[in-house]
């Protein structure tokens, strides 16, 4: 059974204080690791897909990296508007996504 | 234009009732999904349809029945609602670019409350 564990569950940062979110996974036949952002009362918003170990992708202050067992979402100099829950998911050969429980990020001005 | 839309946004109903949630996507995708997000915020796949054909049906009670009239629509009908069905239900869609590679785009969710 595919499993995704995200840590920490919650993270409080001061504006400008860089940090990383972790996503550990086990999956049968990885077909992609996905990062989503979810704001309260809204659906998950797609951020990145990573397909193979060593791959990196960036978008504004976010950078996602992938190894064979985990992925990191690095947040550089975060702003209050980066506050959200960040979800990690793995896709398998059966076209199924398995999500982690998310990391709730709060950035204080 | 909204890419994936759901109606209604909120649904409050009593135990034992039957209700439906509608989903439409205008992205031209070939696959649509229903997910359930419980109070602990875990998102779990319920159903997946590809070109109107059911391809994933996770362990979901028979009271839940998806219906896909065409590629752009996937509705969820729930019979005999129970308290434990209270959750947020998300519709999503994706396009199979090549075998097994895809990105899913989510709707805004429907918050179902069963009293």
CSV table of C-alpha atoms in Angstrom, one decimal:
chain,number,residue,atom,x,y,z
A,1,UNK,CA,0.0,0.0,0.0
A,2,UNK,CA,1.3,3.4,-1.0
A,3,UNK,CA,2.0,5.7,2.0
A,4,UNK,CA,2.9,9.4,2.3
A,5,UNK,CA,4.0,11.1,5.5
A,6,UNK,CA,4.5,14.8,5.8
A,7,UNK,CA,6.4,16.7,8.5
A,8,UNK,CA,6.0,18.8,10.4
A,9,UNK,CA,2.2,18.9,10.8
A,10,UNK,CA,2.4,22.6,11.4
A,11,UNK,CA,5.2,25.2,11.0
A,12,UNK,CA,5.2,28.8,12.2
A,13,UNK,CA,7.8,31.1,10.5
A,14,UNK,CA,8.6,34.8,10.7
A,15,UNK,CA,8.5,36.6,7.4
A,16,UNK,CA,11.8,36.1,5.7
A,17,UNK,CA,12.7,33.0,7.7
A,18,UNK,CA,13.5,30.2,5.2
A,19,UNK,CA,12.6,26.6,6.0
A,20,UNK,CA,11.8,23.2,4.4
A,21,UNK,CA,8.8,20.9,4.5
A,22,UNK,CA,9.4,17.1,4.3
A,23,UNK,CA,7.4,14.4,2.4
A,24,UNK,CA,8.4,10.8,2.9
A,25,UNK,CA,6.9,8.2,0.7
A,26,UNK,CA,6.6,4.5,-0.3
A,27,UNK,CA,5.0,3.7,-3.5
A,28,UNK,CA,4.8,0.8,-6.0
A,29,UNK,CA,5.9,2.2,-9.3
A,30,UNK,CA,6.3,6.0,-8.8
A,31,UNK,CA,4.6,7.9,-11.6
A,32,UNK,CA,5.1,11.3,-10.1
A,33,UNK,CA,5.3,13.2,-6.8
A,34,UNK,CA,3.0,16.1,-6.6
A,35,UNK,CA,2.9,19.2,-4.4
A,36,UNK,CA,-0.3,21.1,-3.9
A,37,UNK,CA,-1.2,24.2,-1.9
A,38,UNK,CA,-4.5,24.4,-0.2
A,39,UNK,CA,-6.0,27.5,1.2
A,40,UNK,CA,-8.9,27.3,3.8
A,41,UNK,CA,-12.2,26.5,2.2
A,42,UNK,CA,-10.7,25.9,-1.2
A,43,UNK,CA,-9.5,23.0,-3.3
A,44,UNK,CA,-5.9,22.0,-3.7
A,45,UNK,CA,-4.0,24.1,-6.2
A,46,UNK,CA,-1.4,22.3,-8.2
A,47,UNK,CA,2.2,23.5,-7.7
A,48,UNK,CA,4.8,21.0,-9.0
A,49,UNK,CA,5.3,17.5,-10.4
A,50,UNK,CA,8.6,15.7,-9.9
A,51,UNK,CA,9.2,12.5,-11.8
A,52,UNK,CA,12.6,11.2,-10.9
A,53,UNK,CA,15.2,11.3,-8.1
A,54,UNK,CA,17.5,14.4,-8.5
A,55,UNK,CA,14.8,16.5,-10.2
A,56,UNK,CA,14.2,20.0,-8.9
A,57,UNK,CA,11.5,22.6,-9.8
A,58,UNK,CA,11.1,26.2,-8.7
A,59,UNK,CA,8.3,28.7,-8.6
A,60,UNK,CA,8.8,32.1,-7.0
A,61,UNK,CA,9.9,31.4,-3.4
A,62,UNK,CA,9.2,27.6,-3.6
A,63,UNK,CA,11.6,24.9,-4.7
A,64,UNK,CA,10.8,21.2,-4.7
A,65,UNK,CA,13.4,18.5,-4.7
A,66,UNK,CA,13.0,14.7,-5.0
A,67,UNK,CA,15.1,11.7,-3.8
A,68,UNK,CA,14.1,8.0,-3.9
A,69,UNK,CA,12.5,8.2,-0.5
A,70,UNK,CA,11.4,11.7,0.1
A,71,UNK,CA,10.7,15.2,-1.3
A,72,UNK,CA,11.4,18.6,0.2
A,73,UNK,CA,9.6,21.8,-0.4
A,74,UNK,CA,12.0,24.6,0.4
A,75,UNK,CA,10.5,28.0,1.1
A,76,UNK,CA,12.9,30.9,0.8
A,77,UNK,CA,12.2,34.2,2.5
A,78,UNK,CA,8.5,33.4,2.9
A,79,UNK,CA,5.8,36.1,3.0
A,80,UNK,CA,2.5,36.0,4.9
A,81,UNK,CA,0.7,35.2,1.6
A,82,UNK,CA,2.6,31.9,1.6
A,83,UNK,CA,0.5,30.8,4.6
A,84,UNK,CA,-1.5,27.7,3.6
A,85,UNK,CA,-1.5,23.9,3.9
A,86,UNK,CA,1.0,22.2,1.6
A,87,UNK,CA,0.0,18.7,0.4
A,88,UNK,CA,2.3,16.1,-1.0
A,89,UNK,CA,1.0,13.2,-3.1
A,90,UNK,CA,2.4,10.3,-5.0
A,91,UNK,CA,1.0,8.8,-8.1
A,92,UNK,CA,1.4,5.1,-8.9
A,93,UNK,CA,1.1,3.0,-12.0
A,94,UNK,CA,-2.6,2.6,-11.4
A,95,UNK,CA,-3.3,6.3,-11.9
A,96,UNK,CA,-4.0,6.7,-8.2
A,97,UNK,CA,-2.9,9.6,-6.0
A,98,UNK,CA,-2.1,9.0,-2.4
A,99,UNK,CA,-2.0,12.1,-0.3
A,100,UNK,CA,-0.1,12.9,2.9
A,101,UNK,CA,-1.8,14.7,5.8
A,102,UNK,CA,-0.3,18.1,4.8
A,103,UNK,CA,1.9,20.7,6.6
A,104,UNK,CA,0.1,23.8,7.8
A,105,UNK,CA,2.4,26.8,7.2
A,106,UNK,CA,1.8,30.0,9.0
A,107,UNK,CA,4.0,33.0,8.2
A,108,UNK,CA,3.9,35.9,10.6
A,109,UNK,CA,4.7,39.5,9.4
B,1,UNK,CA,-13.4,30.9,-16.4
B,2,UNK,CA,-13.5,28.2,-13.6
B,3,UNK,CA,-11.6,25.1,-14.7
B,4,UNK,CA,-13.3,22.6,-12.4
B,5,UNK,CA,-16.6,23.6,-10.8
B,6,UNK,CA,-18.8,21.9,-8.3
B,7,UNK,CA,-22.3,22.5,-7.1
B,8,UNK,CA,-23.5,23.0,-4.5
B,9,UNK,CA,-20.7,24.6,-2.4
B,10,UNK,CA,-22.5,23.7,0.9
B,11,UNK,CA,-25.0,20.9,1.5
B,12,UNK,CA,-26.8,20.4,4.8
B,13,UNK,CA,-29.2,17.5,5.1
B,14,UNK,CA,-30.6,15.0,7.4
B,15,UNK,CA,-29.7,11.4,7.9
B,16,UNK,CA,-31.5,9.0,5.5
B,17,UNK,CA,-31.8,11.6,2.7
B,18,UNK,CA,-30.5,11.2,-0.8
B,19,UNK,CA,-28.4,13.9,-2.3
B,20,UNK,CA,-26.3,14.7,-5.4
B,21,UNK,CA,-23.2,16.7,-6.1
B,22,UNK,CA,-22.4,17.9,-9.6
B,23,UNK,CA,-19.0,18.5,-11.1
B,24,UNK,CA,-18.0,20.0,-14.5
B,25,UNK,CA,-14.6,20.6,-16.0
B,26,UNK,CA,-13.8,22.8,-19.0
B,27,UNK,CA,-10.1,21.8,-19.4
B,28,UNK,CA,-10.8,19.1,-22.0
B,29,UNK,CA,-9.4,16.4,-19.7
B,30,UNK,CA,-10.2,12.7,-20.2
B,31,UNK,CA,-10.2,11.6,-16.6
B,32,UNK,CA,-12.3,12.8,-13.6
B,33,UNK,CA,-12.2,11.9,-9.9
B,34,UNK,CA,-14.0,12.2,-6.6
B,35,UNK,CA,-12.1,12.6,-3.4
B,36,UNK,CA,-13.2,12.8,0.2
B,37,UNK,CA,-11.4,15.1,2.7
B,38,UNK,CA,-12.3,14.2,6.3
B,39,UNK,CA,-12.0,16.3,9.4
B,40,UNK,CA,-8.3,15.4,9.7
B,41,UNK,CA,-7.7,16.9,6.3
B,42,UNK,CA,-6.7,13.6,4.6
B,43,UNK,CA,-7.7,13.5,1.0
B,44,UNK,CA,-8.7,10.0,-0.2
B,45,UNK,CA,-9.7,8.9,-3.7
B,46,UNK,CA,-13.2,7.5,-4.0
B,47,UNK,CA,-13.7,7.1,-7.8
B,48,UNK,CA,-12.0,7.7,-11.1
B,49,UNK,CA,-13.6,7.9,-14.5
B,50,UNK,CA,-11.7,7.8,-17.8
B,51,UNK,CA,-13.7,8.8,-20.9
B,52,UNK,CA,-17.0,8.0,-19.0
B,53,UNK,CA,-15.7,4.6,-17.9
B,54,UNK,CA,-15.1,3.7,-14.2
B,55,UNK,CA,-11.4,2.8,-13.7
B,56,UNK,CA,-10.9,3.2,-9.9
B,57,UNK,CA,-13.5,2.4,-7.3
B,58,UNK,CA,-11.9,2.4,-3.9
B,59,UNK,CA,-13.6,0.8,-0.8
B,60,UNK,CA,-16.6,3.1,-0.8
B,61,UNK,CA,-20.1,2.1,0.5
B,62,UNK,CA,-22.6,1.1,-2.3
B,63,UNK,CA,-24.6,4.1,-1.2
B,64,UNK,CA,-22.2,6.2,-3.2
B,65,UNK,CA,-22.7,6.1,-6.9
B,66,UNK,CA,-20.8,8.2,-9.5
B,67,UNK,CA,-22.4,9.0,-12.8
B,68,UNK,CA,-20.6,10.4,-15.8
B,69,UNK,CA,-22.9,11.6,-18.6
B,70,UNK,CA,-20.0,12.8,-20.7
B,71,UNK,CA,-16.2,13.5,-20.4
B,72,UNK,CA,-16.8,16.9,-18.9
B,73,UNK,CA,-19.1,15.9,-16.1
B,74,UNK,CA,-18.9,13.6,-13.2
B,75,UNK,CA,-21.7,13.6,-10.6
B,76,UNK,CA,-21.8,11.9,-7.2
B,77,UNK,CA,-25.1,10.6,-5.9
B,78,UNK,CA,-25.3,9.5,-2.2
B,79,UNK,CA,-28.2,7.4,-0.9
B,80,UNK,CA,-29.3,7.1,2.7
B,81,UNK,CA,-26.9,9.6,4.1
B,82,UNK,CA,-25.2,8.9,7.4
B,83,UNK,CA,-23.5,11.1,10.0
B,84,UNK,CA,-20.1,9.7,8.9
B,85,UNK,CA,-20.6,11.0,5.4
B,86,UNK,CA,-20.0,14.5,6.6
B,87,UNK,CA,-16.9,15.8,4.9
B,88,UNK,CA,-15.7,17.9,2.1
B,89,UNK,CA,-16.0,16.3,-1.3
B,90,UNK,CA,-13.6,17.4,-4.1
B,91,UNK,CA,-13.9,16.7,-7.8
B,92,UNK,CA,-10.7,16.7,-9.9
B,93,UNK,CA,-9.7,16.2,-13.4
B,94,UNK,CA,-6.5,15.3,-15.3
B,95,UNK,CA,-5.3,14.6,-18.8
B,96,UNK,CA,-3.2,11.5,-19.5
B,97,UNK,CA,-0.2,12.9,-21.2
B,98,UNK,CA,1.5,9.6,-21.4
B,99,UNK,CA,0.9,6.3,-19.6
B,100,UNK,CA,0.8,6.9,-15.9
B,101,UNK,CA,1.9,10.6,-16.0
B,102,UNK,CA,-0.7,13.2,-15.0
B,103,UNK,CA,-1.5,16.2,-13.0
B,104,UNK,CA,-4.8,16.6,-11.3
B,105,UNK,CA,-6.7,19.9,-11.0
B,106,UNK,CA,-9.2,20.2,-8.2
B,107,UNK,CA,-12.6,21.9,-7.8
B,108,UNK,CA,-13.5,24.2,-4.9
B,109,UNK,CA,-15.1,21.4,-2.9
B,110,UNK,CA,-18.6,20.7,-1.5
B,111,UNK,CA,-18.9,20.7,2.3
B,112,UNK,CA,-21.5,18.1,3.2
B,113,UNK,CA,-23.0,18.2,6.7
B,114,UNK,CA,-25.4,15.4,7.7
B,115,UNK,CA,-27.4,16.1,10.9
